[in-house]
Short mmCIF file of C-alpha atoms in Angstrom, two decimals:
data_model
loop_
_atom_site.label_atom_id
_atom_site.label_comp_id
_atom_site.label_asym_id
_atom_site.label_seq_id
_atom_site.Cartn_x
_atom_site.Cartn_y
_atom_site.Cartn_z
CA MET A 6 24.58 40.43 11.86
CA THR A 7 25.94 40.73 8.32
CA ALA A 8 23.21 41.63 5.85
CA THR A 9 22.43 38.91 3.35
CA ARG A 10 22.06 39.51 -0.36
CA ARG A 11 18.28 39.37 0.00
CA GLN A 12 18.25 41.80 2.91
CA VAL A 13 20.30 44.29 0.89
CA LEU A 14 17.83 44.05 -1.97
CA ALA A 15 14.95 44.49 0.45
CA THR A 16 16.52 47.58 1.98
CA LEU A 17 17.16 49.16 -1.40
CA ALA A 18 13.68 48.31 -2.64
CA ALA A 19 11.71 49.15 0.51
CA GLY A 20 8.95 51.63 -0.06
CA LEU A 21 9.06 51.34 -3.85
CA ALA A 22 6.22 50.05 -5.97
CA ALA A 23 6.85 47.06 -8.21
CA PRO A 24 8.52 48.20 -11.46
CA HIS A 25 5.74 46.95 -13.73
CA LEU A 26 3.17 48.93 -11.75
CA VAL A 27 4.98 52.25 -11.24
CA SER A 28 3.44 54.31 -14.02
CA ARG A 29 0.22 52.42 -14.47
CA ALA A 30 -2.04 54.91 -12.68
CA ASN A 31 -1.25 57.50 -15.37
CA SER A 32 -1.57 55.22 -18.39
CA ALA A 33 -4.55 55.18 -20.69
CA SER A 34 -6.96 52.36 -19.97
CA ALA A 35 -7.43 50.00 -22.89
CA ASP A 36 -10.51 47.88 -23.47
CA GLU A 37 -9.82 44.17 -23.88
CA LEU A 38 -6.75 41.95 -23.98
CA ARG A 39 -7.01 38.43 -25.40
CA ILE A 40 -4.28 35.93 -24.54
CA GLY A 41 -3.77 32.48 -26.07
CA LEU A 42 -2.40 30.16 -23.39
CA ALA A 43 -0.25 27.18 -24.34
CA PHE A 44 -1.13 25.24 -21.18
CA GLU A 45 -4.36 25.29 -19.25
CA PRO A 46 -4.35 26.01 -15.52
CA SER A 47 -5.99 23.16 -13.63
CA THR A 48 -7.68 25.48 -11.13
CA VAL A 49 -8.05 29.07 -9.98
CA ASP A 50 -7.01 27.94 -6.48
CA PRO A 51 -3.59 29.61 -5.95
CA HIS A 52 -2.42 26.99 -3.43
CA PHE A 53 -3.54 23.67 -4.90
CA HIS A 54 -0.77 22.75 -7.34
CA ASN A 55 2.70 24.30 -7.47
CA THR A 56 2.90 24.40 -11.25
CA THR A 57 3.64 27.29 -13.61
CA PRO A 58 0.28 27.58 -15.45
CA ASN A 59 -1.56 27.74 -12.12
CA LYS A 60 0.90 30.20 -10.58
CA SER A 61 0.88 32.41 -13.67
CA LEU A 62 -2.91 32.68 -13.60
CA ALA A 63 -2.98 33.16 -9.84
CA ARG A 64 -0.46 35.98 -9.95
CA ASN A 65 -2.95 38.10 -11.92
CA ILE A 66 -5.54 37.72 -9.13
CA PHE A 67 -3.63 37.09 -5.91
CA GLU A 68 -0.55 38.96 -4.75
CA PRO A 69 2.31 37.66 -2.57
CA LEU A 70 3.98 39.57 0.21
CA ILE A 71 7.00 40.07 -2.05
CA PHE A 72 6.98 40.29 -5.82
CA GLN A 73 9.58 38.89 -8.21
CA ASP A 74 10.38 41.06 -11.22
CA ASP A 75 10.94 39.73 -14.73
CA ARG A 76 14.38 38.38 -13.70
CA GLN A 77 13.04 37.08 -10.37
CA ARG A 78 14.66 39.77 -8.26
CA LEU A 79 12.72 40.58 -5.10
CA VAL A 80 10.73 43.82 -4.94
CA PRO A 81 7.98 45.01 -2.55
CA GLY A 82 4.49 43.59 -2.96
CA LEU A 83 1.92 43.41 -0.18
CA ALA A 84 4.89 43.91 2.11
CA THR A 85 6.72 47.22 1.67
CA ALA A 86 9.78 46.28 3.75
CA TRP A 87 11.21 43.27 5.56
CA ARG A 88 14.24 42.54 7.67
CA ALA A 89 15.69 39.88 9.94
CA LEU A 90 15.50 40.86 13.60
CA ASP A 91 17.74 37.92 14.48
CA ALA A 92 18.64 34.56 12.97
CA THR A 93 15.14 33.11 13.44
CA THR A 94 12.85 36.15 13.46
CA TRP A 95 11.72 38.34 10.57
CA ARG A 96 9.49 41.41 10.55
CA PHE A 97 7.41 42.45 7.56
CA GLU A 98 5.70 45.81 7.18
CA LEU A 99 2.45 45.41 5.26
CA ARG A 100 1.22 47.79 2.62
CA GLN A 101 -1.57 50.01 3.86
CA GLY A 102 -4.58 51.12 1.82
CA VAL A 103 -4.90 47.75 0.04
CA THR A 104 -8.35 46.29 -0.53
CA PHE A 105 -9.48 42.88 -1.65
CA HIS A 106 -11.74 42.51 -4.67
CA ASN A 107 -14.77 42.40 -2.36
CA GLY A 108 -13.81 45.73 -0.80
CA ALA A 109 -12.50 44.32 2.48
CA PRO A 110 -9.23 45.82 3.76
CA PHE A 111 -6.06 43.75 3.62
CA THR A 112 -4.61 43.15 7.10
CA SER A 113 -2.23 40.88 8.95
CA ALA A 114 -5.13 38.49 9.65
CA ASP A 115 -5.24 37.60 5.94
CA VAL A 116 -1.55 36.72 5.96
CA VAL A 117 -1.94 34.48 9.00
CA HIS A 118 -4.94 32.80 7.39
CA THR A 119 -3.06 32.19 4.12
CA PHE A 120 -0.06 30.59 5.83
CA ILE A 121 -2.37 28.14 7.59
CA ARG A 122 -4.45 27.41 4.53
CA ALA A 123 -1.71 27.07 1.90
CA ALA A 124 0.46 24.70 3.94
CA ASP A 125 -1.94 21.77 3.77
CA VAL A 126 -4.33 21.88 0.81
CA PRO A 127 -5.99 18.43 0.54
CA ASN A 128 -4.91 16.19 -2.35
CA SER A 129 -2.35 18.66 -3.69
CA PRO A 130 -0.18 16.97 -6.37
CA SER A 131 2.71 19.34 -5.56
CA SER A 132 2.27 21.32 -2.37
CA PHE A 133 3.46 24.79 -1.36
CA GLY A 134 4.09 23.35 2.11
CA GLY A 135 7.85 23.38 1.64
CA PHE A 136 7.75 27.18 1.49
CA ILE A 137 5.56 27.50 4.57
CA LYS A 138 6.09 24.72 7.10
CA GLY A 139 8.41 25.53 9.96
CA LYS A 140 7.30 29.15 9.92
CA ARG A 141 5.02 30.67 12.58
CA VAL A 142 3.27 33.91 11.70
CA GLU A 143 2.16 36.39 14.34
CA PRO A 144 0.24 39.62 13.69
CA GLU A 145 1.73 42.83 15.01
CA GLY A 146 -1.27 45.06 14.71
CA ASP A 147 -3.06 45.24 11.36
CA HIS A 148 -0.10 46.24 9.23
CA ALA A 149 2.88 44.18 10.34
CA ILE A 150 3.69 40.54 10.95
CA ILE A 151 6.44 38.61 12.69
CA ILE A 152 7.59 35.30 11.20
CA ARG A 153 9.50 32.97 13.49
CA THR A 154 11.39 29.96 12.16
CA ASP A 155 12.79 26.82 13.72
CA GLY A 156 16.29 27.79 12.61
CA PRO A 157 17.99 30.36 10.38
CA GLN A 158 16.15 30.64 7.06
CA PRO A 159 17.88 33.22 4.86
CA GLN A 160 15.67 32.28 1.91
CA LEU A 161 12.49 33.23 3.77
CA PRO A 162 11.83 36.36 1.65
CA ILE A 163 12.05 34.14 -1.44
CA ASP A 164 9.67 31.59 0.09
CA VAL A 165 6.95 34.16 0.75
CA SER A 166 7.24 35.45 -2.82
CA THR A 167 5.99 32.14 -4.24
CA PHE A 168 2.33 32.13 -3.17
CA GLY A 169 -0.51 34.63 -3.13
CA ILE A 170 -2.49 35.95 -0.17
CA VAL A 171 -6.19 35.09 0.00
CA ALA A 172 -8.87 36.79 2.06
CA ALA A 173 -9.48 35.32 5.50
CA SER A 174 -13.21 35.63 4.80
CA THR A 175 -12.98 32.71 2.34
CA GLY A 176 -12.84 30.30 5.28
CA ARG A 177 -10.44 27.66 6.57
CA GLN A 178 -10.29 25.39 3.54
CA PRO A 179 -12.40 26.41 0.54
CA SER A 180 -12.48 23.82 -2.21
CA ARG A 181 -11.13 24.09 -5.73
CA GLN A 182 -14.70 24.46 -6.91
CA ASP A 183 -15.14 27.42 -4.56
CA PHE A 184 -12.23 29.10 -6.33
CA ASN A 185 -13.27 28.00 -9.82
CA SER A 186 -16.76 29.39 -9.29
CA GLY A 187 -15.35 32.66 -8.02
CA ARG A 188 -16.78 32.39 -4.52
CA ALA A 189 -13.35 32.07 -2.93
CA ALA A 190 -11.30 33.74 -5.68
CA ILE A 191 -10.85 36.95 -3.72
CA GLY A 192 -7.41 38.49 -3.94
CA THR A 193 -5.83 41.92 -3.99
CA GLY A 194 -4.40 41.71 -7.53
CA ALA A 195 -4.79 44.19 -10.35
CA TYR A 196 -7.38 41.87 -11.92
CA ARG A 197 -10.31 40.13 -10.31
CA PHE A 198 -12.05 36.89 -11.18
CA SER A 199 -14.95 37.21 -13.63
CA ASP A 200 -15.53 33.81 -15.26
CA TYR A 201 -13.92 30.40 -15.62
CA VAL A 202 -15.01 27.63 -18.00
CA ALA A 203 -12.56 24.73 -18.00
CA GLY A 204 -11.12 24.10 -21.46
CA GLU A 205 -12.63 27.27 -22.88
CA ARG A 206 -11.80 30.55 -21.14
CA ILE A 207 -10.72 32.42 -18.04
CA VAL A 208 -12.01 35.97 -17.82
CA LEU A 209 -10.59 38.65 -15.56
CA ALA A 210 -11.86 42.16 -14.94
CA ALA A 211 -9.97 45.25 -13.84
CA HIS A 212 -9.74 45.84 -10.08
CA ASP A 213 -10.36 49.57 -10.14
CA GLY A 214 -9.51 49.86 -6.45
CA HIS A 215 -6.03 48.38 -6.84
CA TRP A 216 -3.41 50.05 -4.67
CA ALA A 217 -1.18 50.91 -7.68
CA GLY A 218 -4.00 52.46 -9.70
CA ARG A 219 -6.38 51.29 -12.37
CA PRO A 220 -5.03 48.49 -14.58
CA ASP A 221 -4.28 48.96 -18.26
CA TRP A 222 -6.95 46.53 -19.42
CA ARG A 223 -10.63 46.61 -18.52
CA ARG A 224 -11.10 42.96 -19.42
CA VAL A 225 -8.65 40.11 -19.96
CA ILE A 226 -9.70 36.91 -21.69
CA MET A 227 -7.35 33.93 -21.45
CA ARG A 228 -8.06 31.09 -23.85
CA PRO A 229 -6.28 27.74 -23.48
CA ILE A 230 -5.18 26.81 -27.02
CA LEU A 231 -3.03 23.75 -26.49
CA SER A 232 -2.26 23.02 -30.14
CA ASP A 233 0.74 25.02 -31.37
CA ALA A 234 -0.70 25.34 -34.86
CA ALA A 235 -4.10 26.45 -33.56
CA ARG A 236 -2.50 29.01 -31.23
CA VAL A 237 -0.51 30.59 -34.07
CA ALA A 238 -3.56 30.49 -36.33
CA ALA A 239 -5.59 32.34 -33.70
CA LEU A 240 -2.95 35.10 -33.59
CA LEU A 241 -2.78 35.36 -37.37
CA ALA A 242 -6.57 35.54 -37.60
CA GLY A 243 -6.78 38.27 -34.95
CA ASP A 244 -8.71 36.08 -32.53
CA VAL A 245 -6.11 36.72 -29.82
CA ASP A 246 -3.68 39.56 -29.26
CA VAL A 247 -0.87 37.62 -27.58
CA ILE A 248 0.27 34.01 -27.56
CA GLU A 249 2.80 32.36 -25.27
CA PHE A 250 5.26 29.57 -26.08
CA VAL A 251 5.54 30.37 -29.77
CA PRO A 252 6.46 27.12 -31.54
CA THR A 253 10.02 27.25 -32.83
CA SER A 254 8.88 26.35 -36.35
CA ASP A 255 6.94 29.63 -36.56
CA LEU A 256 9.42 32.05 -34.97
CA LYS A 257 11.21 33.04 -38.17
CA ARG A 258 7.96 33.66 -40.02
CA LEU A 259 6.42 35.75 -37.24
CA ARG A 260 9.60 37.79 -36.77
CA ALA A 261 9.49 38.71 -40.46
CA ASP A 262 5.81 39.70 -40.36
CA PRO A 263 5.44 43.46 -39.64
CA ARG A 264 2.05 42.84 -38.01
CA PHE A 265 3.68 41.13 -35.02
CA ALA A 266 6.47 41.45 -32.49
CA ILE A 267 8.40 38.73 -30.64
CA ALA A 268 9.64 38.85 -27.04
CA SER A 269 12.04 36.11 -25.89
CA SER A 270 13.88 35.08 -22.74
CA LEU A 271 15.90 32.12 -21.47
CA SER A 272 13.68 30.29 -19.01
CA ASN A 273 14.75 28.82 -15.71
CA ARG A 274 12.70 25.73 -16.54
CA MET A 275 14.55 22.43 -16.60
CA MET A 276 13.13 19.40 -18.35
CA TYR A 277 14.32 16.37 -16.42
CA VAL A 278 13.90 12.63 -15.98
CA HIS A 279 13.03 11.09 -12.62
CA LEU A 280 13.77 7.39 -12.12
CA ASP A 281 12.18 5.06 -9.56
CA GLN A 282 14.78 4.52 -6.83
CA PHE A 283 12.68 3.24 -3.92
CA ARG A 284 11.04 -0.04 -5.01
CA ASP A 285 12.58 -3.41 -5.71
CA ASP A 286 9.63 -4.24 -7.97
CA SER A 287 9.05 -1.26 -10.24
CA PRO A 288 5.75 -1.58 -12.11
CA TYR A 289 6.87 -0.55 -15.60
CA ILE A 290 10.15 -2.48 -15.78
CA LYS A 291 10.48 -6.04 -17.13
CA GLY A 292 13.05 -8.31 -18.67
CA HIS A 293 13.03 -8.48 -22.46
CA ASP A 294 10.97 -11.67 -22.24
CA GLY A 295 8.41 -10.02 -19.96
CA SER A 296 9.76 -11.65 -16.82
CA ALA A 297 10.00 -9.90 -13.47
CA LEU A 298 13.20 -7.98 -12.93
CA ARG A 299 14.57 -6.47 -9.74
CA ASN A 300 14.46 -2.71 -10.22
CA PRO A 301 17.71 -1.88 -12.09
CA LEU A 302 17.20 1.87 -11.58
CA LYS A 303 18.39 1.51 -7.98
CA ASP A 304 21.88 0.94 -9.42
CA VAL A 305 23.69 4.23 -10.04
CA ARG A 306 25.52 2.68 -13.00
CA VAL A 307 22.21 2.09 -14.77
CA ARG A 308 21.04 5.62 -14.05
CA ARG A 309 24.30 7.05 -15.37
CA ALA A 310 24.00 4.85 -18.45
CA LEU A 311 20.55 6.21 -19.18
CA SER A 312 21.83 9.75 -18.72
CA ILE A 313 24.76 9.55 -21.14
CA ALA A 314 22.59 7.68 -23.65
CA ILE A 315 20.59 10.90 -24.12
CA ASN A 316 21.88 13.18 -26.86
CA ARG A 317 20.90 16.53 -25.35
CA VAL A 318 22.48 18.55 -28.14
CA ALA A 319 20.43 16.71 -30.75
CA ILE A 320 17.25 17.23 -28.75
CA CYS A 321 17.91 20.98 -28.59
CA GLN A 322 18.84 21.29 -32.24
CA ARG A 323 16.36 18.92 -33.86
CA VAL A 324 13.41 18.49 -31.54
CA MET A 325 13.43 22.01 -30.09
CA GLU A 326 14.81 23.63 -33.27
CA GLY A 327 17.37 25.65 -31.36
CA ALA A 328 14.99 27.04 -28.73
CA GLY A 329 16.77 25.44 -25.81
CA GLU A 330 20.11 24.61 -24.19
CA PRO A 331 21.43 21.26 -22.92
CA ALA A 332 21.10 21.01 -19.14
CA GLY A 333 23.58 19.59 -16.67
CA GLN A 334 22.09 20.91 -13.43
CA PHE A 335 18.93 22.37 -11.92
CA MET A 336 19.10 25.86 -13.44
CA PRO A 337 21.13 27.77 -16.05
CA SER A 338 24.52 28.83 -14.67
CA MET A 339 23.57 32.52 -14.37
CA PHE A 340 21.31 31.75 -11.38
CA PHE A 341 22.24 31.75 -7.69
CA GLY A 342 23.46 28.46 -6.22
CA THR A 343 24.45 26.75 -9.46
CA SER A 344 27.78 24.95 -9.84
CA PRO A 345 30.54 25.80 -12.34
CA ASN A 346 31.57 22.14 -12.14
CA LEU A 347 28.34 20.77 -13.62
CA THR A 348 28.07 20.65 -17.39
CA PRO A 349 25.68 18.70 -19.63
CA PRO A 350 26.74 15.04 -19.86
CA THR A 351 28.52 14.06 -23.06
CA TYR A 352 26.51 11.74 -25.28
CA ASP A 353 28.28 8.37 -25.17
CA PRO A 354 26.15 5.36 -26.10
CA ALA A 355 29.14 3.01 -26.12
CA ARG A 356 29.98 3.90 -22.52
CA ALA A 357 26.28 3.58 -21.64
CA LYS A 358 26.25 0.01 -22.92
CA ALA A 359 29.40 -0.73 -20.95
CA LEU A 360 27.82 0.60 -17.75
CA LEU A 361 24.78 -1.61 -18.28
CA ALA A 362 27.09 -4.59 -18.69
CA GLU A 363 28.96 -3.66 -15.49
CA ALA A 364 25.59 -3.61 -13.73
CA GLY A 365 24.87 -7.17 -14.93
CA LEU A 366 22.47 -6.11 -17.68
CA PRO A 367 24.43 -6.49 -20.93
CA GLN A 368 21.22 -7.05 -22.90
CA GLY A 369 19.33 -4.25 -21.19
CA PHE A 370 15.67 -4.49 -20.17
CA ARG A 371 12.20 -3.16 -20.96
CA LEU A 372 10.92 0.14 -19.58
CA THR A 373 7.99 2.50 -20.00
CA LEU A 374 8.75 6.22 -19.98
CA HIS A 375 5.80 8.39 -18.99
CA GLY A 376 5.50 12.03 -19.93
CA THR A 377 2.99 14.70 -20.76
CA ILE A 378 1.54 15.86 -24.04
CA ASN A 379 1.05 19.58 -24.68
CA ARG A 380 2.10 20.52 -21.14
CA TYR A 381 5.60 21.72 -22.04
CA PRO A 382 6.94 22.83 -25.43
CA GLY A 383 7.74 19.72 -27.44
CA ASP A 384 7.22 17.44 -24.44
CA SER A 385 5.82 14.44 -26.30
CA GLN A 386 8.53 14.73 -28.98
CA ILE A 387 11.26 14.85 -26.30
CA VAL A 388 9.78 11.74 -24.66
CA GLN A 389 9.85 9.92 -27.99
CA ALA A 390 13.42 11.01 -28.71
CA ILE A 391 14.67 9.79 -25.32
CA ALA A 392 12.84 6.49 -25.79
CA GLN A 393 14.60 5.93 -29.12
CA MET A 394 17.99 6.75 -27.60
CA TRP A 395 17.45 4.36 -24.69
CA THR A 396 16.23 1.63 -27.02
CA ALA A 397 19.45 2.05 -29.02
CA ILE A 398 21.51 0.94 -25.98
CA GLY A 399 19.29 -2.06 -25.26
CA VAL A 400 16.76 -0.50 -22.87
CA ARG A 401 13.70 -1.08 -25.03
CA THR A 402 11.47 1.84 -24.10
CA GLN A 403 7.78 2.33 -24.65
CA VAL A 404 6.13 5.73 -24.24
CA GLU A 405 2.89 6.73 -22.57
CA THR A 406 1.73 10.35 -22.42
CA PRO A 407 -1.47 10.73 -20.38
CA PRO A 408 -3.09 14.17 -20.03
CA ALA A 409 -1.21 16.44 -17.63
CA ALA A 410 -3.77 16.21 -14.80
CA ALA A 411 -3.70 12.41 -14.84
CA PHE A 412 0.08 12.34 -15.28
CA PHE A 413 0.78 14.43 -12.20
CA SER A 414 -1.86 12.71 -10.07
CA ARG A 415 -0.71 9.20 -10.97
CA GLY A 416 2.94 10.21 -10.91
CA SER A 417 2.56 11.55 -7.37
CA THR A 418 0.17 9.19 -5.60
CA GLY A 419 -1.15 6.66 -8.14
CA GLY A 420 0.89 3.71 -6.90
CA ALA A 421 0.40 1.30 -4.03
CA GLY A 422 -0.13 3.04 -0.73
CA GLY A 423 -0.27 6.48 -2.37
CA THR A 424 3.25 6.25 -3.75
CA PRO A 425 4.31 7.47 -7.22
CA GLU A 426 3.04 5.08 -9.87
CA PHE A 427 5.59 5.36 -12.67
CA SER A 428 9.06 3.89 -13.12
CA ALA A 429 10.45 6.74 -15.23
CA ILE A 430 9.02 10.13 -16.07
CA LEU A 431 9.91 13.19 -18.12
CA ALA A 432 8.63 16.37 -16.51
CA GLY A 433 9.56 20.03 -16.15
CA TRP A 434 10.47 22.25 -13.22
CA GLY A 435 10.54 26.03 -13.19
CA SER A 436 12.16 27.60 -10.15
CA ALA A 437 9.70 29.70 -8.19
CA SER A 438 12.57 31.20 -6.19
CA GLY A 439 14.98 32.15 -8.95
CA GLU A 440 17.74 30.14 -7.28
CA ALA A 441 18.86 26.52 -7.16
CA SER A 442 17.39 25.87 -3.71
CA ASP A 443 13.89 25.55 -5.15
CA GLY A 444 14.53 22.51 -7.32
CA LEU A 445 16.81 20.92 -4.73
CA ARG A 446 14.15 21.15 -2.04
CA ALA A 447 11.30 19.92 -4.22
CA LEU A 448 12.90 17.37 -6.54
CA VAL A 449 15.75 15.58 -4.75
CA ALA A 450 15.44 16.23 -1.02
CA THR A 451 14.12 13.15 0.75
CA PHE A 452 10.33 13.06 0.56
CA ASP A 453 8.91 14.23 3.89
CA PRO A 454 5.28 15.43 4.12
CA LYS A 455 5.93 16.86 7.59
CA THR A 456 8.49 19.37 6.35
CA GLY A 457 7.23 19.70 2.80
CA LEU A 458 10.64 18.70 1.44
CA GLY A 459 10.73 16.44 -1.61
CA ALA A 460 7.14 17.38 -2.47
CA SER A 461 7.77 16.69 -6.18
CA ASN A 462 10.39 13.97 -5.71
CA ARG A 463 8.54 11.38 -7.78
CA GLY A 464 11.56 9.11 -8.06
CA ARG A 465 11.93 9.11 -4.27
CA TYR A 466 15.68 9.65 -4.52
CA SER A 467 17.14 9.92 -1.02
CA ASN A 468 20.67 10.74 0.07
CA PRO A 469 21.41 11.72 3.69
CA THR A 470 24.56 13.60 2.63
CA LEU A 471 22.60 15.73 0.20
CA ASP A 472 19.89 16.33 2.80
CA ALA A 473 22.46 17.48 5.35
CA THR A 474 24.20 19.75 2.83
CA LEU A 475 20.90 21.26 1.71
CA SER A 476 19.77 21.73 5.30
CA GLU A 477 22.98 23.59 6.08
CA ALA A 478 22.55 25.75 2.98
CA LEU A 479 18.99 26.64 3.91
CA SER A 480 20.12 27.82 7.35
CA THR A 481 23.27 29.68 6.27
CA LEU A 482 22.98 33.47 6.34
CA ASP A 483 26.21 34.24 4.49
CA ASP A 484 25.30 34.33 0.79
CA ASP A 485 28.66 33.19 -0.56
CA ARG A 486 28.69 30.22 1.78
CA ARG A 487 25.06 29.41 1.01
CA ALA A 488 25.68 29.54 -2.75
CA ALA A 489 28.62 27.16 -2.34
CA LEU A 490 26.54 24.73 -0.29
CA LEU A 491 23.70 24.78 -2.82
CA ALA A 492 26.21 24.11 -5.59
CA LYS A 493 27.62 21.20 -3.58
CA ALA A 494 24.13 19.77 -3.03
CA GLY A 495 23.52 19.98 -6.76
CA GLU A 496 26.78 18.19 -7.45
CA ILE A 497 25.81 15.39 -5.08
CA ALA A 498 22.41 14.90 -6.70
CA ILE A 499 23.73 14.99 -10.26
CA GLY A 500 26.71 12.80 -9.37
CA ASP A 501 24.27 10.21 -8.06
CA ALA A 502 22.07 10.58 -11.14
CA GLY A 503 19.33 11.24 -8.60
CA LEU A 504 17.71 13.28 -11.34
CA LEU A 505 18.67 13.59 -15.02
CA PRO A 506 18.56 17.18 -16.33
CA ILE A 507 17.81 17.27 -20.06
CA VAL A 508 17.27 20.80 -21.44
CA PHE A 509 16.49 24.40 -20.53
CA PHE A 510 13.94 26.30 -22.62
CA THR A 511 14.15 29.58 -24.47
CA ASN A 512 10.61 30.93 -24.40
CA SER A 513 9.00 33.35 -26.81
CA TRP A 514 5.77 35.33 -26.89
CA ALA A 515 4.21 36.80 -30.05
CA LEU A 516 2.09 39.96 -29.94
CA ARG A 517 0.13 41.99 -32.45
CA LYS A 518 1.66 45.26 -33.55
CA GLY A 519 1.16 48.04 -31.02
CA LEU A 520 1.65 45.84 -27.97
CA SER A 521 4.79 45.24 -25.94
CA LEU A 522 5.57 42.56 -23.37
CA VAL A 523 8.28 42.13 -20.74
CA PRO A 524 9.42 38.46 -21.01
CA ARG A 525 9.99 36.69 -17.71
CA THR A 526 12.41 33.93 -16.72
CA ASP A 527 9.61 32.28 -14.69
CA GLU A 528 7.48 31.94 -17.88
CA TYR A 529 4.51 33.78 -16.35
CA THR A 530 2.20 35.58 -18.76
CA LEU A 531 0.88 38.51 -16.75
CA ALA A 532 -1.63 41.03 -18.03
CA SER A 533 0.30 43.72 -16.15
CA SER A 534 3.43 42.87 -18.20
CA ILE A 535 1.64 43.64 -21.48
CA ARG A 536 1.28 47.25 -22.59
CA SER A 537 -0.45 49.05 -25.42
CA GLY A 538 1.45 51.65 -27.42
#
C-alpha cells in the first residue's frame, strides 16, 4: 500500500521527542510564569467542549497520542510510532516510562478508557465524537494499541492528535466539577493541575516526573483578562509576563518598547457566519412590520446576497486594523485540502440588493445576528460591522452578544427540541487538524450525533453531494486525491453559501524582555512554548 503523507511523517518522526521538549531536561528551571489569557477556558475537562481556550489549557495538562508542532505537523507524543497495517487497521506503539501526575504508569488501558469517555461527554456544546466514533481500540499488551475503523481513515493520526489522554482511574464519566476541582484532572503533561478559580486564575505546577524531563517553570499562573486594555496594562505593570491576542491598536507601541518582544503568526482560525437553513419559521426573522415571514435564509440567493454585502477588506483594515485577511474558504490557502478556486467574495451591495429582489424580497426583512463578546479578537465589533452592512441592503439587523458560554449553549441546543436557537450567528473555528477536513466535518457536514459529523453545524446546512464527497475524501488514502476531494467539498459548501467565511486572524503574543515564545497556528498558549533567556 502506498504510504500516505501522514505515514511518511510518522516514519520520519518515529522515536523522536517533540521538538519543543528535546532540550528541556538540560535547561535551567525558572520559578514562575504568569500568563494573561484573552479568553477564559470554560472547564479543565479536556473532552467537554471542542474550543480553542479549553484545548489550549488542556494541552498543558493532558497529552495526546500524537503531538502537533507549532505549524500543526505531526510528531510523536504518547505514541512513539504508528502505521497502517491495512486500509482499516492501525497500530500505535506507546511511549514507555510515562507516568501520570498521580504516579500511576501510562498504559494501553488509559487509551481505551479515553476513547470511550471522550466520545460521549454529556451536554457537550461541541463534541470530540467526530474524531473518535467509528474507531475501535484494542490493547496489545501494555504498550501498544490497535485501532480498527469501519472503512479507510487516512486522517486517523490527525484525529488522535486532537484530544488528550486521561487516567483510567478517573472513572467512566467524571463530571466537569471533578476536573475543575482537580480530582479527575490527572494527565501525563509537563504541568499538573494545582488550582482553578473560575474568572480569576488557573494554576499549574511542574510535573517533575515528566518523561521529557523537568519543565522550565516550577509554577504557571494563567489569569483570564478579557479586556484588551486591562491585559496590556497588566503586562506594562509587570503583573504578567506574557499576554496572548495583543490588540492591534497596541502592537506598534509594544514593538517599539525595548522592555517587550512580539511573536506573531497567521492563525488557521476562520471567523464565519452560520445561517438557519432547516426551519420554515426562524425565531429571529420577521418582516419589516414585525409580521411572520417564511425563513428567507433557506433560499441560496438570500444567503449569497448576505455574503457579498459584507465588505471583508474593510473589516480587516478598519475593525481588525490590519491583523487579519479576508476569508473565502475554511482555512488559509497554505493548508492541506484548500481550493485554489475559492477567493474572498467581492463586496457588491448593488448585486446583493438585486439577489434579494430575485428572491422576492426587494425590501428586505428584519434579522437578529448573534455573536460573542470578548471570545475572539474584535468579535463584537465585527458583529456590529456586519449588521450595518446588511442593514444597508435592506436586511435591518439587530445585534445580540451574550456571554460565550450562553452563546454556544443556546446556539447549539437552545431551540425547540434541543435544536440551535439562533437564526444567524458569527462565530470562529480553528482547525484542530491543520487541514480543511476539520472544519468541513464539524461545520457543514450534515448534523448526525451517531457519527459525530456536523457537531458544530449550528445552521444545520445539509447537502448530500457534499456529504458524499467528504465521505470519499475521509476514506481516500492517496493524499493528492484526498486533497482534491476536500477542496471540492469546500467548493460545494461555499458555492451553496452553506457557511459564510469572513476573515482569518493574525495573532500576536507580547512578552517581557528575556522571554521567547514559539507562535502557533492553532493559537495555543503553551507553557512549554515559552522559554527564559
